[in-house]
Each structure stands twice: as C-alpha cells, then as structure tokens.
Short mmCIF file of C-alpha atoms in Angstrom, two decimals:
data_model
loop_
_atom_site.label_atom_id
_atom_site.label_comp_id
_atom_site.label_asym_id
_atom_site.label_seq_id
_atom_site.Cartn_x
_atom_site.Cartn_y
_atom_site.Cartn_z
CA MET A 27 17.16 33.56 -19.53
CA ASN A 28 20.06 32.05 -21.45
CA GLY A 29 23.13 30.23 -20.23
CA HIS A 30 23.99 28.87 -16.81
CA ALA A 31 23.83 30.88 -13.62
CA ALA A 32 27.04 32.68 -12.76
CA HIS A 33 27.39 30.91 -9.42
CA THR A 34 26.64 27.46 -8.05
CA PRO A 35 22.84 27.24 -7.59
CA ASP A 36 21.28 26.39 -4.27
CA ARG A 37 20.55 22.69 -4.07
CA LEU A 38 17.03 21.49 -4.77
CA SER A 39 15.40 18.08 -4.40
CA PHE A 40 13.46 16.88 -7.46
CA ARG A 41 11.25 13.85 -6.85
CA VAL A 42 9.82 11.96 -9.85
CA LEU A 43 9.36 8.51 -8.26
CA GLY A 44 5.66 9.29 -7.88
CA PRO A 45 3.76 12.57 -8.35
CA LEU A 46 6.16 15.43 -9.05
CA GLU A 47 7.47 17.18 -5.93
CA VAL A 48 10.29 19.71 -5.51
CA ASP A 49 11.84 20.84 -2.24
CA GLY A 50 13.71 24.14 -2.02
CA PRO A 51 17.14 24.74 -0.44
CA ASP A 52 15.42 24.97 2.96
CA GLU A 53 13.84 21.51 2.33
CA ARG A 54 10.37 23.03 2.23
CA PRO A 55 8.11 21.96 -0.70
CA LEU A 56 7.72 24.42 -3.55
CA ASP A 57 4.34 25.22 -5.08
CA LEU A 58 4.59 24.14 -8.73
CA CYS A 59 0.99 25.07 -9.58
CA GLY A 60 0.27 21.44 -10.56
CA GLY A 61 -1.49 20.48 -13.79
CA LYS A 62 0.17 21.49 -17.04
CA PRO A 63 3.17 23.34 -15.50
CA ALA A 64 3.98 20.18 -13.52
CA THR A 65 3.80 18.11 -16.74
CA VAL A 66 6.25 20.52 -18.39
CA LEU A 67 8.74 20.22 -15.53
CA THR A 68 8.33 16.43 -15.37
CA LEU A 69 9.28 16.10 -19.06
CA LEU A 70 12.22 18.47 -18.61
CA LEU A 71 13.41 16.34 -15.67
CA LEU A 72 13.07 13.21 -17.80
CA HIS A 73 15.62 14.83 -20.14
CA ARG A 74 17.47 16.73 -17.40
CA ASN A 75 20.31 18.98 -18.53
CA ALA A 76 19.35 18.38 -22.19
CA TRP A 77 17.35 20.55 -24.54
CA VAL A 78 13.69 19.59 -25.04
CA SER A 79 11.87 21.02 -28.06
CA THR A 80 8.68 22.99 -27.62
CA GLU A 81 6.98 20.46 -29.91
CA GLN A 82 7.81 17.65 -27.44
CA LEU A 83 6.52 19.72 -24.56
CA VAL A 84 3.28 20.57 -26.36
CA ASP A 85 2.74 16.90 -27.23
CA ALA A 86 3.22 15.93 -23.56
CA VAL A 87 0.98 18.67 -22.16
CA TRP A 88 -1.90 18.00 -24.54
CA ALA A 89 -1.37 14.24 -24.88
CA GLY A 90 -4.34 12.63 -26.65
CA ARG A 91 -6.23 15.92 -26.88
CA ASP A 92 -6.65 18.61 -29.51
CA VAL A 93 -3.79 21.10 -29.35
CA PRO A 94 -5.14 24.68 -29.14
CA ALA A 95 -3.84 27.40 -31.44
CA SER A 96 -2.48 29.18 -28.36
CA ALA A 97 -0.37 26.19 -27.26
CA GLN A 98 3.03 27.88 -27.76
CA ASN A 99 1.93 30.98 -25.81
CA ASN A 100 0.40 28.78 -23.11
CA LEU A 101 3.69 26.90 -22.87
CA LYS A 102 5.56 30.15 -22.27
CA THR A 103 3.13 30.94 -19.46
CA TYR A 104 3.73 27.54 -17.84
CA VAL A 105 7.50 28.02 -18.01
CA TRP A 106 7.11 31.51 -16.53
CA GLN A 107 5.10 30.02 -13.64
CA LEU A 108 7.79 27.40 -13.03
CA ARG A 109 10.54 30.00 -13.07
CA ARG A 110 8.67 31.93 -10.41
CA SER A 111 8.51 28.78 -8.24
CA LEU A 112 12.07 27.54 -8.73
CA PRO A 113 14.95 29.51 -7.22
CA GLU A 114 17.86 30.59 -9.42
CA GLU A 115 17.77 30.30 -13.19
CA ARG A 116 17.07 26.57 -13.27
CA ILE A 117 15.01 26.57 -16.48
CA GLU A 118 16.98 27.81 -19.49
CA SER A 119 15.68 28.63 -22.95
CA ARG A 120 16.80 29.01 -26.51
CA PRO A 121 14.67 29.40 -29.66
CA GLY A 122 12.29 26.44 -29.84
CA ALA A 123 13.56 24.56 -26.75
CA TYR A 124 13.94 24.56 -22.96
CA ARG A 125 16.04 22.62 -20.47
CA VAL A 126 16.21 22.29 -16.70
CA HIS A 127 19.54 22.41 -14.91
CA VAL A 128 19.84 19.57 -12.35
CA LEU A 129 22.88 19.08 -10.14
CA PRO A 130 24.26 15.60 -9.29
CA GLY A 131 22.23 14.03 -6.48
CA GLU A 132 19.24 16.35 -6.86
CA LEU A 133 16.97 13.88 -8.71
CA ASP A 134 15.57 10.99 -6.65
CA ALA A 135 15.73 8.59 -9.63
CA ASP A 136 19.51 9.16 -9.88
CA VAL A 137 19.89 8.82 -6.12
CA ALA A 138 18.05 5.47 -6.17
CA ALA A 139 20.30 4.14 -8.94
CA ALA A 140 23.43 5.20 -7.05
CA LEU A 141 22.16 3.56 -3.85
CA CYS A 142 21.49 0.35 -5.78
CA ASP A 143 25.11 0.32 -7.00
CA GLU A 144 26.30 0.98 -3.43
CA ALA A 145 24.19 -1.89 -2.09
CA ARG A 146 25.58 -4.27 -4.73
CA GLU A 147 29.11 -3.33 -3.72
CA LEU A 148 28.29 -3.92 -0.05
CA LEU A 149 26.76 -7.32 -0.85
CA SER A 150 29.86 -8.31 -2.79
CA ARG A 151 31.83 -7.64 0.41
CA ARG A 152 29.12 -9.49 2.40
CA ASP A 153 28.40 -6.39 4.46
CA ALA A 154 24.73 -7.35 4.65
CA ALA A 155 23.68 -5.11 7.54
CA GLU A 156 24.81 -1.94 5.80
CA ALA A 157 23.37 -3.22 2.49
CA VAL A 158 19.94 -3.50 4.12
CA ASN A 159 20.20 0.12 5.31
CA VAL A 160 21.21 1.35 1.87
CA VAL A 161 18.47 -0.59 0.07
CA GLN A 162 15.82 0.66 2.48
CA ARG A 163 17.00 4.26 1.89
CA ALA A 164 16.49 3.65 -1.82
CA LEU A 165 13.10 1.95 -1.54
CA VAL A 166 11.62 4.73 0.59
CA LEU A 167 12.15 7.12 -2.33
CA TRP A 168 9.33 5.42 -4.28
CA ARG A 169 5.94 7.10 -3.70
CA GLY A 170 4.09 5.81 -6.77
CA ALA A 171 4.55 5.41 -10.52
CA PRO A 172 7.75 7.11 -11.82
CA TYR A 173 7.28 10.22 -13.96
CA ASP A 174 3.58 10.28 -13.15
CA GLY A 175 1.59 12.19 -15.76
CA LEU A 176 3.80 11.41 -18.77
CA THR A 177 2.81 8.83 -21.38
CA ALA A 178 4.89 7.53 -24.29
CA ASP A 179 7.86 9.85 -23.61
CA ALA A 180 8.60 8.16 -20.30
CA THR A 181 8.07 4.51 -21.25
CA SER A 182 11.72 3.46 -21.31
CA ALA A 183 12.58 5.42 -18.16
CA VAL A 184 9.58 4.00 -16.29
CA ASP A 185 10.52 0.46 -17.35
CA ARG A 186 14.11 1.03 -16.21
CA LEU A 187 13.05 2.43 -12.83
CA THR A 188 10.47 -0.33 -12.33
CA GLU A 189 13.21 -2.88 -12.95
CA LEU A 190 15.46 -1.00 -10.53
CA HIS A 191 12.73 -1.20 -7.86
CA ARG A 192 12.44 -4.97 -8.36
CA ALA A 193 16.22 -5.41 -8.25
CA LEU A 194 16.44 -3.47 -4.99
CA ARG A 195 13.86 -5.73 -3.38
CA GLU A 196 15.75 -8.81 -4.57
CA ASP A 197 18.95 -7.34 -3.13
CA LEU A 198 17.09 -6.74 0.14
CA ALA A 199 16.12 -10.41 0.26
CA ASP A 200 19.73 -11.46 -0.43
CA ALA A 201 20.95 -9.27 2.41
CA GLN A 202 18.30 -10.58 4.79
CA LEU A 203 19.34 -14.15 4.04
CA LEU A 204 22.98 -13.28 4.75
CA LEU A 205 21.81 -11.85 8.09
CA ASP A 206 19.96 -15.10 8.86
CA ARG A 207 16.54 -13.47 8.56
CA PRO A 208 14.86 -16.01 6.28
CA ALA A 209 11.28 -15.12 7.24
CA GLU A 210 11.81 -11.50 6.15
CA ALA A 211 13.53 -12.57 2.93
CA ILE A 212 10.81 -15.07 2.08
CA ALA A 213 8.10 -12.43 2.67
CA VAL A 214 9.82 -10.05 0.21
CA LEU A 215 10.31 -12.77 -2.41
CA ARG A 216 6.77 -14.12 -2.14
CA ALA A 217 5.43 -10.62 -2.77
CA LEU A 218 7.73 -10.27 -5.78
CA THR A 219 6.69 -13.58 -7.32
CA GLU A 220 3.01 -12.78 -6.84
CA GLU A 221 3.45 -9.40 -8.52
CA GLU A 222 5.72 -10.73 -11.29
CA PRO A 223 4.96 -14.46 -11.72
CA LEU A 224 7.06 -14.63 -14.91
CA ARG A 225 10.23 -13.35 -13.22
CA GLU A 226 12.37 -16.50 -12.96
CA LEU A 227 15.14 -14.81 -10.98
CA ALA A 228 12.73 -14.05 -8.11
CA TRP A 229 11.41 -17.63 -8.15
CA ALA A 230 14.98 -18.98 -8.01
CA ARG A 231 15.77 -16.77 -5.02
CA LEU A 232 12.56 -17.86 -3.27
CA MET A 233 13.35 -21.55 -3.83
CA ALA A 234 16.88 -21.02 -2.53
CA ALA A 235 15.53 -19.23 0.55
CA TYR A 236 13.13 -22.07 1.34
CA ARG A 237 15.93 -24.56 0.81
CA GLN A 238 18.24 -22.63 3.16
CA VAL A 239 15.77 -22.95 6.06
CA GLY A 240 14.95 -26.60 5.36
CA ARG A 241 11.51 -26.05 3.79
CA ARG A 242 12.12 -28.40 0.89
CA HIS A 243 8.44 -28.98 0.15
CA ASP A 244 7.81 -25.22 -0.11
CA ALA A 245 10.77 -24.86 -2.49
CA LEU A 246 9.37 -27.58 -4.76
CA ALA A 247 5.90 -26.07 -4.61
CA ALA A 248 7.37 -22.68 -5.62
CA TYR A 249 8.93 -24.31 -8.68
CA GLN A 250 5.58 -25.78 -9.70
CA ARG A 251 3.90 -22.37 -9.39
CA ALA A 252 6.63 -20.79 -11.48
CA ARG A 253 6.37 -23.47 -14.16
CA THR A 254 2.58 -23.18 -14.27
CA ALA A 255 2.79 -19.41 -14.84
CA LEU A 256 5.46 -19.69 -17.53
CA VAL A 257 3.69 -22.45 -19.47
CA ARG A 258 0.27 -20.81 -19.16
CA ASP A 259 1.28 -17.25 -20.06
CA LEU A 260 4.30 -17.70 -22.33
CA GLY A 261 4.11 -21.30 -23.50
CA ILE A 262 7.68 -22.01 -22.35
CA GLU A 263 9.34 -24.23 -19.77
CA PRO A 264 11.47 -22.74 -16.96
CA GLY A 265 15.01 -21.74 -17.89
CA ALA A 266 18.23 -23.58 -17.13
CA GLU A 267 18.91 -21.94 -13.74
CA LEU A 268 15.45 -22.65 -12.34
CA THR A 269 15.39 -26.19 -13.74
CA ALA A 270 18.85 -27.00 -12.36
CA LEU A 271 17.88 -25.74 -8.90
CA HIS A 272 14.71 -27.82 -9.03
CA GLN A 273 16.69 -30.96 -9.89
CA GLN A 274 19.18 -30.29 -7.09
CA ILE A 275 16.40 -30.01 -4.53
CA LEU A 276 14.70 -33.15 -5.89
CA SER A 277 17.92 -35.13 -5.64
CA GLU A 278 18.59 -34.16 -2.03
CA GLU A 279 17.95 -36.87 0.50
CA SER A 280 14.49 -36.68 2.07
CA PRO A 281 14.03 -37.20 5.80
CA ALA A 282 13.59 -40.86 6.69
CA VAL A 283 10.37 -40.11 8.56
CA LEU A 284 8.11 -37.33 7.39
CA PRO A 285 6.42 -35.39 10.21
CA THR A 286 2.69 -35.93 10.49
CA PRO A 287 0.60 -32.76 10.78
CA VAL A 288 -0.72 -32.50 14.32
CA PRO A 289 -3.92 -30.61 15.17
CA PRO A 290 -3.68 -28.07 17.99
CA VAL A 291 -3.34 -29.76 21.38
CA SER A 292 -4.02 -26.52 23.22
CA SER A 293 -6.25 -23.81 21.84
CA ASN A 294 -8.69 -21.22 23.13
CA LEU A 295 -9.42 -19.77 19.69
CA PRO A 296 -13.04 -18.79 18.98
CA PRO A 297 -14.86 -20.71 16.22
CA ARG A 298 -14.00 -19.88 12.63
CA VAL A 299 -16.51 -17.92 10.56
CA ARG A 300 -18.59 -20.46 8.64
CA THR A 301 -19.17 -18.12 5.68
CA PHE A 302 -15.54 -16.96 5.34
CA VAL A 303 -14.66 -16.20 1.71
CA GLY A 304 -11.73 -14.72 -0.23
CA ARG A 305 -8.35 -13.54 1.09
CA GLY A 306 -6.49 -16.15 -0.99
CA PRO A 307 -3.35 -14.05 -1.68
CA GLU A 308 -3.16 -12.89 1.94
CA LEU A 309 -3.49 -16.43 3.28
CA ARG A 310 -0.78 -17.65 0.92
CA ALA A 311 1.50 -14.81 1.98
CA LEU A 312 1.36 -16.00 5.62
CA ARG A 313 1.77 -19.69 4.89
CA GLY A 314 4.75 -20.86 6.95
CA ALA A 315 5.31 -17.39 8.43
CA THR A 316 6.90 -16.75 11.80
CA GLY A 317 7.59 -13.65 13.85
CA VAL A 318 5.26 -10.71 14.46
CA VAL A 319 2.74 -9.83 11.74
CA THR A 320 0.47 -6.80 12.08
CA ILE A 321 -2.93 -7.01 10.38
CA ASP A 322 -5.04 -3.87 10.19
CA GLY A 323 -8.21 -2.75 8.46
CA MET A 324 -11.41 -0.83 9.00
CA PRO A 325 -13.92 -2.08 11.59
CA GLY A 326 -15.85 -5.16 10.46
CA ILE A 327 -13.50 -5.93 7.57
CA GLY A 328 -12.83 -9.43 8.94
CA LYS A 329 -9.43 -9.23 10.67
CA THR A 330 -10.30 -11.77 13.36
CA ALA A 331 -11.96 -14.14 10.87
CA PHE A 332 -8.87 -13.93 8.67
CA ALA A 333 -6.52 -14.60 11.60
CA LEU A 334 -8.53 -17.71 12.51
CA GLU A 335 -8.10 -19.00 8.95
CA VAL A 336 -4.36 -18.41 9.19
CA ALA A 337 -4.31 -20.32 12.48
CA ALA A 338 -6.26 -23.25 11.00
CA ALA A 339 -3.67 -23.69 8.26
CA SER A 340 -0.59 -23.03 10.42
CA GLY A 341 -0.04 -26.41 12.08
CA PHE A 342 1.01 -24.88 15.42
CA GLU A 343 0.22 -27.17 18.35
CA ILE A 344 -0.30 -24.28 20.79
CA GLN A 345 -2.76 -21.62 19.63
CA GLN A 346 -3.76 -18.75 21.90
CA TYR A 347 -6.30 -15.94 21.42
CA VAL A 348 -5.98 -12.77 23.52
CA ASP A 349 -8.31 -9.78 23.56
CA VAL A 350 -5.92 -7.11 24.82
CA GLN A 351 -8.82 -5.04 26.14
CA ARG A 352 -9.11 -7.63 28.91
CA PRO A 353 -6.28 -8.35 31.42
CA THR A 354 -4.58 -11.61 30.55
CA SER A 355 -1.28 -13.46 30.34
CA LEU A 356 0.21 -15.92 27.87
CA PRO A 357 1.22 -19.52 28.58
CA ALA A 358 4.92 -20.25 28.99
CA THR A 359 4.92 -22.38 25.83
CA THR A 360 4.09 -20.42 22.69
CA GLY A 361 3.19 -21.32 19.15
CA LEU A 362 0.62 -19.13 17.41
CA VAL A 363 -0.80 -16.11 19.23
CA ILE A 364 -3.60 -13.81 18.08
CA LEU A 365 -3.59 -10.43 19.86
CA ASP A 366 -6.90 -8.74 19.02
CA ASN A 367 -8.32 -5.22 19.45
CA VAL A 368 -4.90 -3.57 19.70
CA GLU A 369 -4.95 0.23 19.75
CA HIS A 370 -1.24 0.96 20.19
CA ALA A 371 2.03 -0.96 20.37
CA ASP A 372 2.56 -0.44 24.12
CA GLN A 373 -0.44 -2.70 24.81
CA VAL A 374 1.29 -5.76 23.36
CA ARG A 375 5.06 -5.38 23.69
CA HIS A 376 5.07 -7.22 27.02
CA LEU A 377 2.97 -10.03 25.47
CA LEU A 378 5.32 -10.77 22.54
CA PRO A 379 6.98 -14.16 23.09
CA ASN A 380 10.76 -14.42 22.98
CA ASP A 381 10.54 -17.26 20.48
CA PRO A 382 11.63 -16.72 16.85
CA ALA A 383 9.69 -19.83 15.80
CA ALA A 384 6.37 -18.47 17.08
CA LEU A 385 3.84 -16.60 14.95
CA VAL A 386 2.12 -13.58 16.52
CA LEU A 387 -0.79 -11.97 14.66
CA VAL A 388 -1.44 -8.45 15.97
CA LEU A 389 -4.91 -7.23 14.91
CA SER A 390 -5.75 -3.53 14.96
CA ARG A 391 -8.16 -1.06 13.38
CA ARG A 392 -5.23 1.33 12.97
CA ARG A 393 -1.86 0.98 11.31
CA LEU A 394 0.80 0.08 13.87
CA SER A 395 4.19 1.33 12.72
CA ASP A 396 6.25 1.15 15.90
CA LEU A 397 6.46 -2.61 16.47
CA ASP A 398 9.44 -4.78 15.58
CA ARG A 399 7.61 -6.95 13.04
CA THR A 400 8.42 -9.28 10.19
CA ALA A 401 5.46 -8.30 8.01
CA ALA A 402 2.49 -5.93 7.88
CA MET A 403 -0.82 -6.41 6.10
CA THR A 404 -3.88 -4.22 5.53
CA LEU A 405 -7.11 -6.06 4.72
CA ASP A 406 -9.15 -4.40 2.00
CA VAL A 407 -12.77 -4.98 1.00
CA LEU A 408 -13.69 -8.18 -0.83
CA ALA A 409 -13.45 -8.33 -4.61
CA PRO A 410 -16.87 -8.31 -6.36
CA ASP A 411 -16.75 -12.04 -7.20
CA GLU A 412 -15.85 -12.87 -3.57
CA ALA A 413 -18.59 -10.65 -2.12
CA ALA A 414 -21.11 -12.28 -4.46
CA LYS A 415 -20.49 -15.59 -2.67
CA LEU A 416 -22.16 -14.10 0.44
CA THR A 417 -25.34 -12.93 -1.31
CA ASP A 418 -26.82 -12.56 -4.77
CA LEU A 419 -28.93 -9.53 -3.83
CA GLU A 420 -27.57 -6.65 -5.91
CA GLN A 421 -28.86 -3.92 -3.57
CA ILE A 422 -26.86 -5.34 -0.66
CA LEU A 423 -23.71 -5.74 -2.74
CA SER A 424 -24.05 -2.20 -4.06
CA CYS A 425 -24.50 -0.42 -0.72
CA CYS A 426 -21.88 -2.52 1.12
CA GLY A 427 -19.06 -2.14 -1.39
CA GLY A 428 -17.45 -5.47 -0.54
CA HIS A 429 -17.45 -4.89 3.24
CA PRO A 430 -17.95 -8.44 4.60
CA GLY A 431 -19.31 -7.43 8.01
CA ALA A 432 -21.95 -5.19 6.45
CA ILE A 433 -22.95 -7.82 3.90
CA ARG A 434 -23.34 -10.49 6.59
CA GLN A 435 -25.42 -8.21 8.80
CA LEU A 436 -27.87 -7.33 6.03
CA VAL A 437 -28.07 -10.94 4.88
CA GLU A 438 -28.88 -12.00 8.44
CA ARG A 439 -31.62 -9.34 8.70
CA LEU A 440 -33.24 -10.68 5.53
CA ARG A 441 -32.93 -14.34 6.46
CA ASN A 442 -36.25 -16.28 6.48
CA ARG A 443 -38.29 -13.30 5.26
CA GLN A 444 -40.97 -13.60 2.61
CA PRO A 445 -39.92 -12.66 -0.95
CA TRP A 446 -42.04 -9.48 -1.01
CA THR A 447 -40.60 -8.40 2.36
CA VAL A 448 -37.08 -8.94 1.07
CA ALA A 449 -37.83 -6.82 -1.98
CA ARG A 450 -39.26 -4.01 0.18
CA MET A 451 -36.32 -4.02 2.56
CA ALA A 452 -33.83 -4.13 -0.29
CA ALA A 453 -35.49 -1.08 -1.83
CA ARG A 454 -35.14 0.77 1.50
CA LEU A 455 -31.36 0.45 1.22
CA GLU A 456 -31.49 3.25 -1.34
CA ASP A 457 -32.44 5.65 1.49
CA GLN A 458 -29.44 6.62 3.64
CA SER A 459 -31.39 6.97 6.87
CA ALA A 460 -33.05 3.56 6.49
CA ARG A 461 -29.77 2.03 5.41
CA CYS A 462 -27.94 3.38 8.46
CA GLN A 463 -30.64 1.95 10.69
CA ALA A 464 -30.26 -1.48 9.04
CA LEU A 465 -26.47 -1.30 9.40
CA GLY A 466 -26.59 -0.03 12.98
CA GLU A 467 -24.43 -2.80 14.51
CA VAL A 468 -21.69 -2.43 11.88
CA LEU A 469 -21.68 1.37 12.01
CA ALA A 470 -21.41 1.27 15.81
CA ARG A 471 -18.03 -0.44 15.43
CA PHE A 472 -16.68 2.75 13.84
CA ASP A 473 -17.57 4.86 16.87
CA ALA A 474 -14.44 3.97 18.84
CA ALA A 475 -12.18 4.97 15.93
CA TYR A 476 -14.05 8.24 15.54
CA GLU A 477 -14.03 9.07 19.25
CA ALA A 478 -10.25 8.58 19.42
CA LEU A 479 -9.73 11.41 16.90
CA PRO A 480 -9.01 15.01 17.95
CA GLY A 481 -11.94 17.44 17.63
CA PRO A 482 -10.80 19.12 14.37
CA VAL A 483 -10.23 15.73 12.74
CA GLN A 484 -13.67 14.57 13.88
CA ARG A 485 -15.17 17.64 12.22
CA LEU A 486 -13.29 16.93 8.97
CA TYR A 487 -14.47 13.31 9.08
CA ARG A 488 -18.10 14.37 9.41
CA GLN A 489 -17.80 16.89 6.58
CA ILE A 490 -16.15 14.60 4.05
CA GLY A 491 -19.03 12.19 4.52
CA MET A 492 -20.79 14.43 2.00
CA THR A 493 -17.75 14.37 -0.33
CA PRO A 494 -16.77 10.76 -1.02
CA ARG A 495 -13.78 11.87 -3.13
CA PHE A 496 -11.60 14.81 -2.21
CA ASP A 497 -8.07 16.21 -2.31
CA LEU A 498 -5.99 18.20 0.16
CA ARG A 499 -7.16 21.57 -1.17
CA GLN A 500 -10.77 20.58 -0.52
CA ALA A 501 -9.86 19.27 2.93
CA ALA A 502 -8.10 22.54 3.70
CA ARG A 503 -11.20 24.53 2.69
CA LEU A 504 -13.42 22.35 4.87
CA THR A 505 -11.16 22.75 7.90
CA GLY A 506 -10.15 26.36 7.32
CA THR A 507 -6.47 25.37 7.53
CA SER A 508 -3.47 25.16 5.21
CA PRO A 509 -3.06 22.12 2.93
CA SER A 510 -0.14 20.92 5.07
CA ASP A 511 -2.26 20.99 8.24
CA ALA A 512 -5.14 19.33 6.40
CA GLU A 513 -2.75 16.62 5.24
CA LEU A 514 -1.85 15.82 8.86
CA MET A 515 -5.56 15.41 9.63
CA VAL A 516 -6.11 13.18 6.59
CA ASP A 517 -3.11 11.08 7.66
CA GLN A 518 -4.82 10.44 11.01
CA LEU A 519 -7.94 9.24 9.18
CA MET A 520 -5.83 7.01 6.94
CA ASP A 521 -3.97 5.58 9.94
CA ARG A 522 -7.34 4.41 11.28
CA ASN A 523 -8.39 3.02 7.88
CA LEU A 524 -11.23 5.53 7.59
CA VAL A 525 -9.89 7.03 4.35
CA THR A 526 -8.01 5.47 1.42
CA GLU A 527 -5.69 7.01 -1.16
CA PRO A 528 -6.41 5.20 -4.46
CA ALA A 529 -4.21 7.67 -6.38
CA PRO A 530 -1.52 10.06 -5.14
CA GLY A 531 -3.19 13.07 -3.54
CA ARG A 532 -6.70 11.71 -4.17
CA PHE A 533 -8.67 10.36 -1.23
CA GLU A 534 -11.88 8.33 -0.93
CA LEU A 535 -14.36 7.11 1.66
CA HIS A 536 -15.76 3.62 1.49
CA PRO A 537 -19.61 3.59 1.27
CA ILE A 538 -19.94 2.19 4.81
CA VAL A 539 -17.55 4.83 6.18
CA ARG A 540 -19.49 7.49 4.28
CA ASP A 541 -22.74 6.33 5.90
CA HIS A 542 -21.13 6.49 9.34
CA ALA A 543 -19.74 9.98 8.76
CA GLY A 544 -23.05 11.17 7.30
CA GLN A 545 -24.93 9.84 10.31
CA LEU A 546 -22.60 11.75 12.64
CA LEU A 547 -23.06 14.91 10.56
CA VAL A 548 -26.82 14.74 11.07
CA ILE A 549 -26.44 14.12 14.82
CA ALA A 550 -23.92 16.97 15.29
CA GLY A 551 -26.09 19.56 13.54
CA PRO A 552 -24.98 22.55 11.42
CA LYS A 553 -23.53 24.63 14.30
CA ALA A 554 -20.92 21.97 15.06
CA GLU A 555 -19.53 22.23 11.52
CA LEU A 556 -18.65 25.91 11.68
CA VAL A 557 -14.90 26.42 11.36
CA ALA A 558 -13.56 28.59 14.16
#
C-alpha cells in the first residue's frame, strides 16, 4: 500500500492521552488487538504523517528485551493486523519505513492543544464562562499517561502534554476567579501545588486567589510552603514574581482587630474517633473550603471520622450532623453540615443550604456525580506507615491492607488478651473462613452495597472474589457477555468503591472486599454462579 488514498478518508478518532484507543467513522471503538500492534500504532501516531523506520518500531516493540531474529517479519504481521482494523489505507509503507495518515482534528493530543489556545484567547477577552467550558472539554480528553506503552521515544511529547495539562488547569483557575468562584479556583490550585510543589507559577496564582478573597494569612502560609519546597529540593529561594507578591501582601494593612477563633456554639456532631490517623493531604485540601464537597469511599474506610476532623478544624460556629436515613430538618442558620449515609443525590438536594459561605460534607459509599458541588474526594486505604500507628501486629496489617475499620475491629478483638492467645488468633487470620468470622462486623457493612447491585453484577462480584486482579476480557468470560457489557458491570462496582482501577483497563479488589465477595460465593453455592 503506497501513496495516499484517492479520496478523502473517513474520519477517525485517535486517542493517545491514556491507553491507545481508536474510534471508527461511526464513533464505535475499533479492535486494535492490543499488545505489540498497539505499540506500533502508538509510535506511528507520535510521528503522525511522518515516516518511521522499521528499526525505530522494532526498538519500541521490544524495548529492553532481546530482539528476536523474526522481528522484521513480526512487524509486518502487526502492521497487517492494524490495516485490517483501520478503515481506508491509513498506514502507508515504503522500503524500511511506515507512516500513519492522520487528518487535522483526529488526534486528541492536537485537539487538546487547540482547545488550550482557544481558552487563552477567550481569557484575553475576559470571556471566562466560555473559557471554562473550553478548558473542561480539553481536560476530559485525558484518561491517563500520554502515549502509554512507549518509553524513550515519547519523552519529549509526554513532557509537553503534561505541561499542557498543568497549564489548562491553571487557566481553569484563572477563569473561575474571573467568574467570582474563588473556592473552585483555590481547590484546583491547591491540588496543583501539592502535585508540583516546585511550580512557582501555581503558587503565585494560589497566593493571588487567597488574597482576592481576603484570606491574607492563607496567602502568606502558601508562600512559606513554596519557599520550604524550593529551598529543600533545589537549594534556591523563590523567584522575583513570588517574592514580590509576598512583599506586597506583607505590606498590606492588617485588620485592626484580629478575629478570635470561636469554638462551635451549636453542634450535634458525634464524638471524634480517638485513634484517628493519617489523611493529612485530604485535611489540608479542605482547609478553609466552602460549598458542597462529596466524600466517598468503601464501607468502613473512615468517611465519618474524616468529616469530624474537618469539622474540628473548620472554625464554624454552627455544626450539624444529619443521617439522611432518618427523617430530619436543618436549622435556619447554617455553618458546617455533615450529611451521612447518602445513597443518591435526590436524598440531599432539599437539605443543601442556600448559603455560599456554608460548608456541606456529603458522605456516601458510592460516587455521587449529579450534585452541584465545589469539590469531590474519594478516601483510599491508609498508607503503610499510617496503618502501623493503629497496631504493630503484622498479621493484622497484612490481612487488612490499610483498611482502618478492619484494623480497629481486629485490634479491639485482641485487646486485653494474653500473649499466647493473641499469637493464636493472629495465626488464624491466615485462614479465610476464620478471618471472615473475625471481621464479621466490618464485612456486614458491605452487604447494603452488594444488595443494591443488579443480579448479574452481584454474580460478577462474587466470582471476582477468587480473582483479585482482572481485566475486561476476564470479566466478560465470567459473565458470559461482551467486553462492553462487562465494562458497564465493572463501572457499577467502581461507582460503589468495590473495585479499583490502579492502571488503565486493570482492576483490583481490596483484601477486605475480596473476603466479602468470597464469603458470598460460599453462601450462594456453585449453582448460583452458572451463567445463563
């Protein structure tokens, strides 16, 4: 196949801002066979419309591994497979090289760059509302690491696209500030500075945002955090822009009377958890926050305990706790509100206060995507060093995988026991049946999430309890469905925080979730697992 097609090819959609995906003219995904053929196409897309030598392609396909003698013939096979998947004559060849023909606007990386330019133009005209829409259209294109699967070949392109992603988020914050949405802008900028603590431009924007809403002390504290990171990691002082902004804020007149922090004068919050540990970044992210914040996570992960810590540091005079499973109403005066045990957005819309200065923490075991919110947060398991603060017993730490509720339950069961009894019980944790019995109270919290699932999804959940790591092909085999139908089922499990996706297309079950699913598998019996 030499030369260009005689007519204008049907438009495709090539996506490289994450694992490679290609949609056909009908917007349906094409099967690219994955693996080595996908690596070939990814490298061709990196050098779209330019010739790529077979040597480059071989180096990319067998990166870091011994190249077989059949590599050139294998490469021809991979290209043949891709040509079968792609319509028209998109992949061209000449002796010793290949190239892929990509039309303008077909590659998501190019689309993102064009949207960034459009957003900058809109910001220059102070059309902030449309700039937010454009930036959000660009940001949604990212699904993971750009040019996933390539190594050294893609370094400069990955760096450029990573910088583009950061710049888009900074532009989003600028637009939000122009729209008088400081809480949203500050949330974006705090996340940026935590991810890139050496990025002075993000620190300057964050300080300016705090200054705009009168939070002078937070602006000065941001400068100190920036300076600490720069001196510690690079051995340099902040640059001229950051230093000048710091001096301006210092020189501004302070209020004649500083407000004195006032403890809550009205609160029905339950007691804080005495053994609360960790969650430092999450607590910092909500310092000074207002608006509606959704907090989700698997059962027993500590959502309520975390919300109580946020409340303790918030300074709100009115603090109200509401379990939405029980009929209730809110006081006329609002401050901080915790809405717990939320299953869907309709349960809480009528409870949201019409007060932009209030902070509402909406706690749910599932991800709530249909609320008008200023921020969303998913609580993960504790880091190993944080979990170790709850117990030094290795068997407990190993079987609980950082799940704070499970750790606390097992620690409580072992409290005040004789050393030899502790050793015997710890050894029993190696047996799944005995472990499930010991974790009965924690595992029971997962029942409601499981029972809310449709029957086919329940069956998949039980079956993957025996397969802690799986992909969509495996899920499809277990359910007797297509990968696309299996993906919809996996999405439902992810929405309820029963499954995680540590890498694109790769899914995992937490050890506690695996125990719960395995227990259900035993109860259901083999007949229940037969696929109709």
